[in-house]
Coordinates of C-alpha atoms in Angstrom, one line a residue:
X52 CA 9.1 -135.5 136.3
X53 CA 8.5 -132.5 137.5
X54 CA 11.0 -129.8 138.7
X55 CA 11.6 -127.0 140.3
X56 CA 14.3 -124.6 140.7
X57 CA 14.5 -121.7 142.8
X58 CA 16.9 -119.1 141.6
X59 CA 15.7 -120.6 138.2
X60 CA 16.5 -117.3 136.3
X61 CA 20.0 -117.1 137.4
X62 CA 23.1 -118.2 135.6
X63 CA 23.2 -122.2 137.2
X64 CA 19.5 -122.1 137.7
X65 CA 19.0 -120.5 133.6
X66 CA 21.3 -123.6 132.1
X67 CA 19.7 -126.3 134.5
X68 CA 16.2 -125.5 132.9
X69 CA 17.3 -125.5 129.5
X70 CA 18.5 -129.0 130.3
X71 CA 15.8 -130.0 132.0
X72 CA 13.2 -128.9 129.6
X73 CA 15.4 -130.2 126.4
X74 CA 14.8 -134.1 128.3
X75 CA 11.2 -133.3 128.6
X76 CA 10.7 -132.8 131.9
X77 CA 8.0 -130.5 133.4
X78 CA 9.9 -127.2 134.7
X79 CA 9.2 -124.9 137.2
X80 CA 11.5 -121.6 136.9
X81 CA 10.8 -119.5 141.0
X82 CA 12.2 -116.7 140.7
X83 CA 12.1 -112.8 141.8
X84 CA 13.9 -111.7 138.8
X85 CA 16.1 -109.3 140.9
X86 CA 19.4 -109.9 139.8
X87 CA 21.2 -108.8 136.7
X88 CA 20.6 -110.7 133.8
X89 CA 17.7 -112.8 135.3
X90 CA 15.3 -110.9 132.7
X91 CA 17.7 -111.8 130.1
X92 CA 18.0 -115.4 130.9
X93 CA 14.2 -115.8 131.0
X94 CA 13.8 -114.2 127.5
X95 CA 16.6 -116.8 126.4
X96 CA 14.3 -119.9 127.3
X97 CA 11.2 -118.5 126.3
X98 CA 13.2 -118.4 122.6
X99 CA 14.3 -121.8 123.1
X100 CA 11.5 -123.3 124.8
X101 CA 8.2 -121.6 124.0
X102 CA 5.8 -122.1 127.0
X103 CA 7.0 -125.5 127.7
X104 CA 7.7 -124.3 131.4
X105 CA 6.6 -122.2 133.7
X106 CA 8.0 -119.1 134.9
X107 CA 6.4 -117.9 138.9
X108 CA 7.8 -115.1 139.6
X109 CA 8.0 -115.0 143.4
X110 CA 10.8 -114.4 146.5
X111 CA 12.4 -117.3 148.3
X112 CA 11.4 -115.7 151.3
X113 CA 7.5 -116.1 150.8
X114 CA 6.8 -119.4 151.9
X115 CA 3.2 -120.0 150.5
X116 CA 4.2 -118.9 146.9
X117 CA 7.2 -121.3 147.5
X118 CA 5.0 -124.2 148.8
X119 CA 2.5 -124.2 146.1
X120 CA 4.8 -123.4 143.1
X121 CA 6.7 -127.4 144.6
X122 CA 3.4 -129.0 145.0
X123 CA 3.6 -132.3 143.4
X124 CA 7.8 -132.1 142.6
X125 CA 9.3 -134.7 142.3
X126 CA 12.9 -132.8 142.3
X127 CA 13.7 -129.1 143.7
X128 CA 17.3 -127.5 142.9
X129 CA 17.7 -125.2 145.2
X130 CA 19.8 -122.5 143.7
X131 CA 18.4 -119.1 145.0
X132 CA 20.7 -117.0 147.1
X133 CA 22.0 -114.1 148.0
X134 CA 25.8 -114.6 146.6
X135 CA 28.0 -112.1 147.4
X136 CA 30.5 -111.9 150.7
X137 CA 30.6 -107.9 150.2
X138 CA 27.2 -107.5 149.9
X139 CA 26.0 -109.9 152.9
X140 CA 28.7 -107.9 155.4
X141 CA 26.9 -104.4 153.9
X142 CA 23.2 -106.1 154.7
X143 CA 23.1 -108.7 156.6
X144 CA 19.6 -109.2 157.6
X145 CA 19.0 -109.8 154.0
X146 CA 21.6 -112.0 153.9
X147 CA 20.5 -114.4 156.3
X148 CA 16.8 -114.2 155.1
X149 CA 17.4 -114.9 151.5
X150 CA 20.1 -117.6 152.4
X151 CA 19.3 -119.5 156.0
X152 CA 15.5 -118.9 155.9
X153 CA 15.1 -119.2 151.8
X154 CA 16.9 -122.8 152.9
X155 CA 14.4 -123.3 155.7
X156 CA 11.5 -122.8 153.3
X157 CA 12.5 -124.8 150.8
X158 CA 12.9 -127.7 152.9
X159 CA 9.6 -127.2 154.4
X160 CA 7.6 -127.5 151.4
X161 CA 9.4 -130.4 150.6
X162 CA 8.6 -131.7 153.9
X163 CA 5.3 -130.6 154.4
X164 CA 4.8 -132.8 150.9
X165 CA 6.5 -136.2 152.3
X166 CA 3.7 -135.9 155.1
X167 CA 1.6 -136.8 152.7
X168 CA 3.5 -139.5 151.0
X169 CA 5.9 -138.1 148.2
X170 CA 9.4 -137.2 149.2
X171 CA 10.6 -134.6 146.6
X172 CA 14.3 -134.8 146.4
X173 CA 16.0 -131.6 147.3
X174 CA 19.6 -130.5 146.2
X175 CA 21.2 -127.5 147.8
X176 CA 23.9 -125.4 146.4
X177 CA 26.1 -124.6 149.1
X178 CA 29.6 -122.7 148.5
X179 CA 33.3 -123.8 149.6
X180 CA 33.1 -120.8 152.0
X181 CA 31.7 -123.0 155.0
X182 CA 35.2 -123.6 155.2
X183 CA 35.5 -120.4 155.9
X184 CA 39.1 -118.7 155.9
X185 CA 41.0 -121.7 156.7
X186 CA 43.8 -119.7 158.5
X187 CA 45.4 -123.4 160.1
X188 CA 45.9 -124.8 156.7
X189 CA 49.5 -124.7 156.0
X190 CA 49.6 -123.1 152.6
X191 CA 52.6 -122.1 150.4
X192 CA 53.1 -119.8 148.2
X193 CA 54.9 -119.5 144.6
X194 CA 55.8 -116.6 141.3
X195 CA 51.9 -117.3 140.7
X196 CA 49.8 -118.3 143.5
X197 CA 49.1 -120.5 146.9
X198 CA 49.1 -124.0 147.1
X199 CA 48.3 -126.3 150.1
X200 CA 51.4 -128.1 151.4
X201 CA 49.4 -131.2 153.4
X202 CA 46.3 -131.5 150.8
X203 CA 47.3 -133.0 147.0
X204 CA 44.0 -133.4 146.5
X205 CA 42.4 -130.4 147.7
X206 CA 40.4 -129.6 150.9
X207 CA 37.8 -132.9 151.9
X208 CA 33.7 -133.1 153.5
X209 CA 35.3 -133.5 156.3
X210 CA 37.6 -130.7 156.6
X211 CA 35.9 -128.8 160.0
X212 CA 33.1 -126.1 159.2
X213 CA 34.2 -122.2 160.2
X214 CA 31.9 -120.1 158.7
X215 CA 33.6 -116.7 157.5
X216 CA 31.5 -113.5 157.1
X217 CA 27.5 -113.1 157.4
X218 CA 27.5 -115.0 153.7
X219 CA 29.3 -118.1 155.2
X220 CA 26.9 -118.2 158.4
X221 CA 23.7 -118.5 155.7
X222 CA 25.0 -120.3 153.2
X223 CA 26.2 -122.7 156.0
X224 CA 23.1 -122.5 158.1
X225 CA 21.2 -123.8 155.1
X226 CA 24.1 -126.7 154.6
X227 CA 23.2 -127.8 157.5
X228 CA 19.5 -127.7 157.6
X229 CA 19.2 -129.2 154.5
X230 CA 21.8 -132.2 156.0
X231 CA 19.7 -132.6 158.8
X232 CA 16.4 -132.9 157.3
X233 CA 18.0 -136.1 155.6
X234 CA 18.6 -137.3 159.0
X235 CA 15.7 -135.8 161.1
X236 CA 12.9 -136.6 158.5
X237 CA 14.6 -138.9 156.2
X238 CA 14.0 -136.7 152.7
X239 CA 16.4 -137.2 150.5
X240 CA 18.4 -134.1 150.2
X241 CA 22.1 -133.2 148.9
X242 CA 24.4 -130.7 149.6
X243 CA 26.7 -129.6 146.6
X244 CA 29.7 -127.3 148.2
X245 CA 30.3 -125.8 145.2
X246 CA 33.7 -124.1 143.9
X247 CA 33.8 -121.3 141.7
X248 CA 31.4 -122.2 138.4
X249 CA 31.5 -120.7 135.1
X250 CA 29.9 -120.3 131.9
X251 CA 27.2 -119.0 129.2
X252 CA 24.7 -117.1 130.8
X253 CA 26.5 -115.6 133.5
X254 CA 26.2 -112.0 134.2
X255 CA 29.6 -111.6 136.4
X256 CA 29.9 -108.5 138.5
X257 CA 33.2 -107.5 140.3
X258 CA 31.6 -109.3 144.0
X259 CA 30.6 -112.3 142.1
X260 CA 31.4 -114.7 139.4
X261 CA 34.7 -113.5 139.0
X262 CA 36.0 -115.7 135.3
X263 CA 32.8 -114.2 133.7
X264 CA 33.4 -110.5 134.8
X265 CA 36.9 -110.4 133.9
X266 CA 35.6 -111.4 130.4
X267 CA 32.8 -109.4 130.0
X268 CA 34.6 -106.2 131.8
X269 CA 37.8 -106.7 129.5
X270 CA 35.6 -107.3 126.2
X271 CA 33.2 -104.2 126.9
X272 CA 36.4 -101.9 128.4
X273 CA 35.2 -101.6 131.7
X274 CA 37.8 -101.1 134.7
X275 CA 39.2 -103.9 136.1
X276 CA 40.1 -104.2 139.9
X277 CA 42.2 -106.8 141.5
X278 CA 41.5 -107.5 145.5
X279 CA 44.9 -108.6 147.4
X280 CA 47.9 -110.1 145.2
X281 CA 46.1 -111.2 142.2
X282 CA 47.4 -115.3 143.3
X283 CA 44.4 -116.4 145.0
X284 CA 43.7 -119.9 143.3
X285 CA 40.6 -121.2 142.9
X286 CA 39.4 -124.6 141.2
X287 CA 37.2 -123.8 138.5
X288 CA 34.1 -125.4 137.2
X289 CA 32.4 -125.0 133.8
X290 CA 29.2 -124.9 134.5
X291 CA 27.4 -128.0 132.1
X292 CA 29.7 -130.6 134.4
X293 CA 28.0 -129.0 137.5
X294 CA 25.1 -130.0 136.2
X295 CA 26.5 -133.5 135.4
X296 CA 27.3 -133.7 139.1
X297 CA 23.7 -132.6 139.9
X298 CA 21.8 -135.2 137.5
X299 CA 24.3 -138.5 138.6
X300 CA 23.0 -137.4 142.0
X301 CA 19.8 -137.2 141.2
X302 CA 20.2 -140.5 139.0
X303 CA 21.9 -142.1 142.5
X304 CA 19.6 -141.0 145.2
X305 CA 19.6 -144.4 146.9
X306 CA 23.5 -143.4 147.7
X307 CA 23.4 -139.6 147.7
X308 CA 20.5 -138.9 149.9
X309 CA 21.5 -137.4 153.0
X310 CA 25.2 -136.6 151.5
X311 CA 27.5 -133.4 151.6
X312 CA 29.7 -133.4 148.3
X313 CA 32.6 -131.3 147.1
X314 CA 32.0 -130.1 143.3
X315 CA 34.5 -128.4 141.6
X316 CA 36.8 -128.3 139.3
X317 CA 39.8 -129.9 141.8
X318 CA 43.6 -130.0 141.5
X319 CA 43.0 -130.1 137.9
X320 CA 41.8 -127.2 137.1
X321 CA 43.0 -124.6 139.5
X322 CA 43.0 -121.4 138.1
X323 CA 45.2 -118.0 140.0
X324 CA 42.6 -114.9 139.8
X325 CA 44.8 -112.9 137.9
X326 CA 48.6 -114.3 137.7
X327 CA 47.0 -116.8 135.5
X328 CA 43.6 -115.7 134.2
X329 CA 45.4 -112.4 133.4
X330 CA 47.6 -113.8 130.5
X331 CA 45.1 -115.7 129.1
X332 CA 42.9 -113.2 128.9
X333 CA 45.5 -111.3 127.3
X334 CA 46.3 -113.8 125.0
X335 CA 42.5 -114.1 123.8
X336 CA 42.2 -110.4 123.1
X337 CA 45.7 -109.7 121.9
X338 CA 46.5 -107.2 123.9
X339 CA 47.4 -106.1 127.4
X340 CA 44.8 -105.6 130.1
X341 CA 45.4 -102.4 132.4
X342 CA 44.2 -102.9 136.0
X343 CA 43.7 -101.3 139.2
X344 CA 44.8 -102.8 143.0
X345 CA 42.7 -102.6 146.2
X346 CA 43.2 -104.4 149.2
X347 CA 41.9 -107.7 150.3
X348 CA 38.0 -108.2 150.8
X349 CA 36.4 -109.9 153.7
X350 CA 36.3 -113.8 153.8
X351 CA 38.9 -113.9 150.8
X352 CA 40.6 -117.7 151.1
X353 CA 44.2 -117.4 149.5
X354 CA 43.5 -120.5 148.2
X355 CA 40.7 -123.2 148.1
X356 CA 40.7 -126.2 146.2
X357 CA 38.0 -129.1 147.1
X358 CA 38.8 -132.3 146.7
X359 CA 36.4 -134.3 144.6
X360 CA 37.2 -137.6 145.2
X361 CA 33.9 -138.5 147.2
X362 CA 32.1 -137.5 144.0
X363 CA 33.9 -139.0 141.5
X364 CA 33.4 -142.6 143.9
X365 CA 29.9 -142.3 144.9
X366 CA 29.0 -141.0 142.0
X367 CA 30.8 -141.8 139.2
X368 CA 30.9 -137.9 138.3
X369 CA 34.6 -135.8 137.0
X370 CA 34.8 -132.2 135.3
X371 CA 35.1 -133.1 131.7
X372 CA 36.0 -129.1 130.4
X373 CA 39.4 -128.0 131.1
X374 CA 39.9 -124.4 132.3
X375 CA 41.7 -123.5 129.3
X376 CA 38.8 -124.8 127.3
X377 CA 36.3 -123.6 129.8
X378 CA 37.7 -119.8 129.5
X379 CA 38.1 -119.9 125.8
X380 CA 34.1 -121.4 125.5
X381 CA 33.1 -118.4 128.1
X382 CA 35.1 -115.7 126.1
X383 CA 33.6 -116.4 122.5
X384 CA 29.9 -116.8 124.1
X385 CA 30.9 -113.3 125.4
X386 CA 32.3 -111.3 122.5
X387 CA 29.2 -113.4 120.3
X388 CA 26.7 -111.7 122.9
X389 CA 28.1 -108.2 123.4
X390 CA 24.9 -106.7 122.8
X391 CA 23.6 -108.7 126.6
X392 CA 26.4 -106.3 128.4
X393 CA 25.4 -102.8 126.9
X394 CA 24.4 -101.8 130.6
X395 CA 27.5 -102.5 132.5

């Protein structure tokens, strides 16, 4: 089939086309190439893949290059975004157009198809900060990190929308838009609320991506800065079961369409920013890591954790990778591709 995936280049959108192309499928990479590594990511699957897909080289923001480059899809993954909470507060006209109207023209050109008879599935990758700060969750802390003290299993769909910081209002303005059109116009789309991912490919900076650029900063000696207390928790994802979650959903439209689903990597594999990363990173490079403090960032949840339980029933989908297996992966692709970080 074919596919498209906006933000194609990135890390999630770089390991979703090698997937895809690997099965066979016809592949689409939209991208504007402005983010770091996006260049390098593209020269990776032109060394795996040849010309077996197609690179367009376009903004999210230009609907007609949009429309035409998802003529005929039979799936777009939405994954291009502006992804940083500092950097949507700095700009947020930007912001909002990349994220919320990006969204809006994504859906229209899958809509605009369906008028005339195919109804291109559509996946969206949201972000757990719709939730936005969640200041009325009860939350405890320990020697390491937070915990919730009413939620086991992590924070559910149905937990009530506040969205935190210009970032939360477009990443949840597009959550929503892409929800609706499931209702209003009956395409089949699904919403991933996505915890923090990780993997190969990922060119972390200190705003975003946080596992990767504590690997890649600590292997290449660059300074490393912790926001707050260092025991923010976070459930991690590695990366190839994201994309498990986003092929059983694909595989199970007849039950997804229309869906909002928590994907991460749940109680399982929380992970404290530092308090825990810290040692293990430590651990892996034999030595001890020197860093500096700075106070807490806009939008910064203490602690999120989704539950995943609506996943793992409707679609038969549960992280596979452990986080100690997941940061071990991540730091020997990192030290094995040194040469990738020479600019930071």
């Amino acid at each position: 089939m074919k596919t498209v995936i906006t933000g194609g280049a990135g890390f999630i959108g770089s390991n979703l086309a090698h997937r895809l192309i690997g099965e066979g499928h016809e592949v689409v990479v939209y991208d504007d190439l402005s983010r770091r590594g996006a260049d390098r990511n593209v020269a990776w699957l032109r060394a795996e893949h040849g010309d077996r897909w197609a690179l367009v080289q376009a903004d999210v923001r230009d609907f007609e290059a949009l429309r035409r480059a998802a003529a005929d899809a039979s799936v777009i993954y939405h994954l291009a975004s502006q992804v940083a909470v500092t950097s949507s507060v700095q700009d947020p006209r930007q912001d909002f157009e990349v994220n919320a109207l990006g969204t809006f023209n994504a859906l229209e050109a899958a809509r605009l198809q369906s008028i005339s008879g195919r109804e291109p599935i559509v996946l969206y990758a949201s972000t757990n900060k719709v939730y936005g700060g969640m200041e009325d969750v009860a939350v405890v802390e320990d020697e390491t990190g937070y915990a919730y003290r009413d939620y086991p299993h992590g924070i559910p769909e149905t937990h009530p929308l506040d969205f935190h910081s210009p970032y939360g209002c477009s990443k949840g303005a597009g959550d929503q838009y892409v929800r609706d059109y499931a209702r209003i116009y009956g395409l089949p789309t699904v919403v991933f609320r996505q915890s923090c991912i990780y993997g190969p490919r990922q060119f972390g900076i200190e705003d975003q991506g946080w596992v990767a650029w504590f690997l890649i900063a600590a292997a290449t000696g660059q300074p490393i800065t912790i926001y707050g207390d260092g025991k923010q928790v976070r459930d991690v994802l590695w990366v190839e079961d994201l994309l498990d979650a986003y092929q059983a959903a694909v595989n199970r439209i007849e039950v997804a369409a229309g869906q909002v689903y928590n994907v991460g990597g749940g109680p399982e594999n929380t992970l404290a920013v530092w308090r825990e990363l810290g040692p293990m990173l430590e651990a892996l490079l034999g030595r001890k890591i020197d860093v500096g403090h700075g106070d807490w960032r806009p939008g910064d949840q203490r602690i999120f954790v989704a539950d995943i339980r609506k996943a793992a029933r409707e679609l038969s989908w549960q992280p596979k990778v452990s986080k100690q297996e997941g940061v071990r992966r991540l730091y020997g692709w990192v030290v094995a591709n040194r040469a990738l970080f020479g600019e930071y």
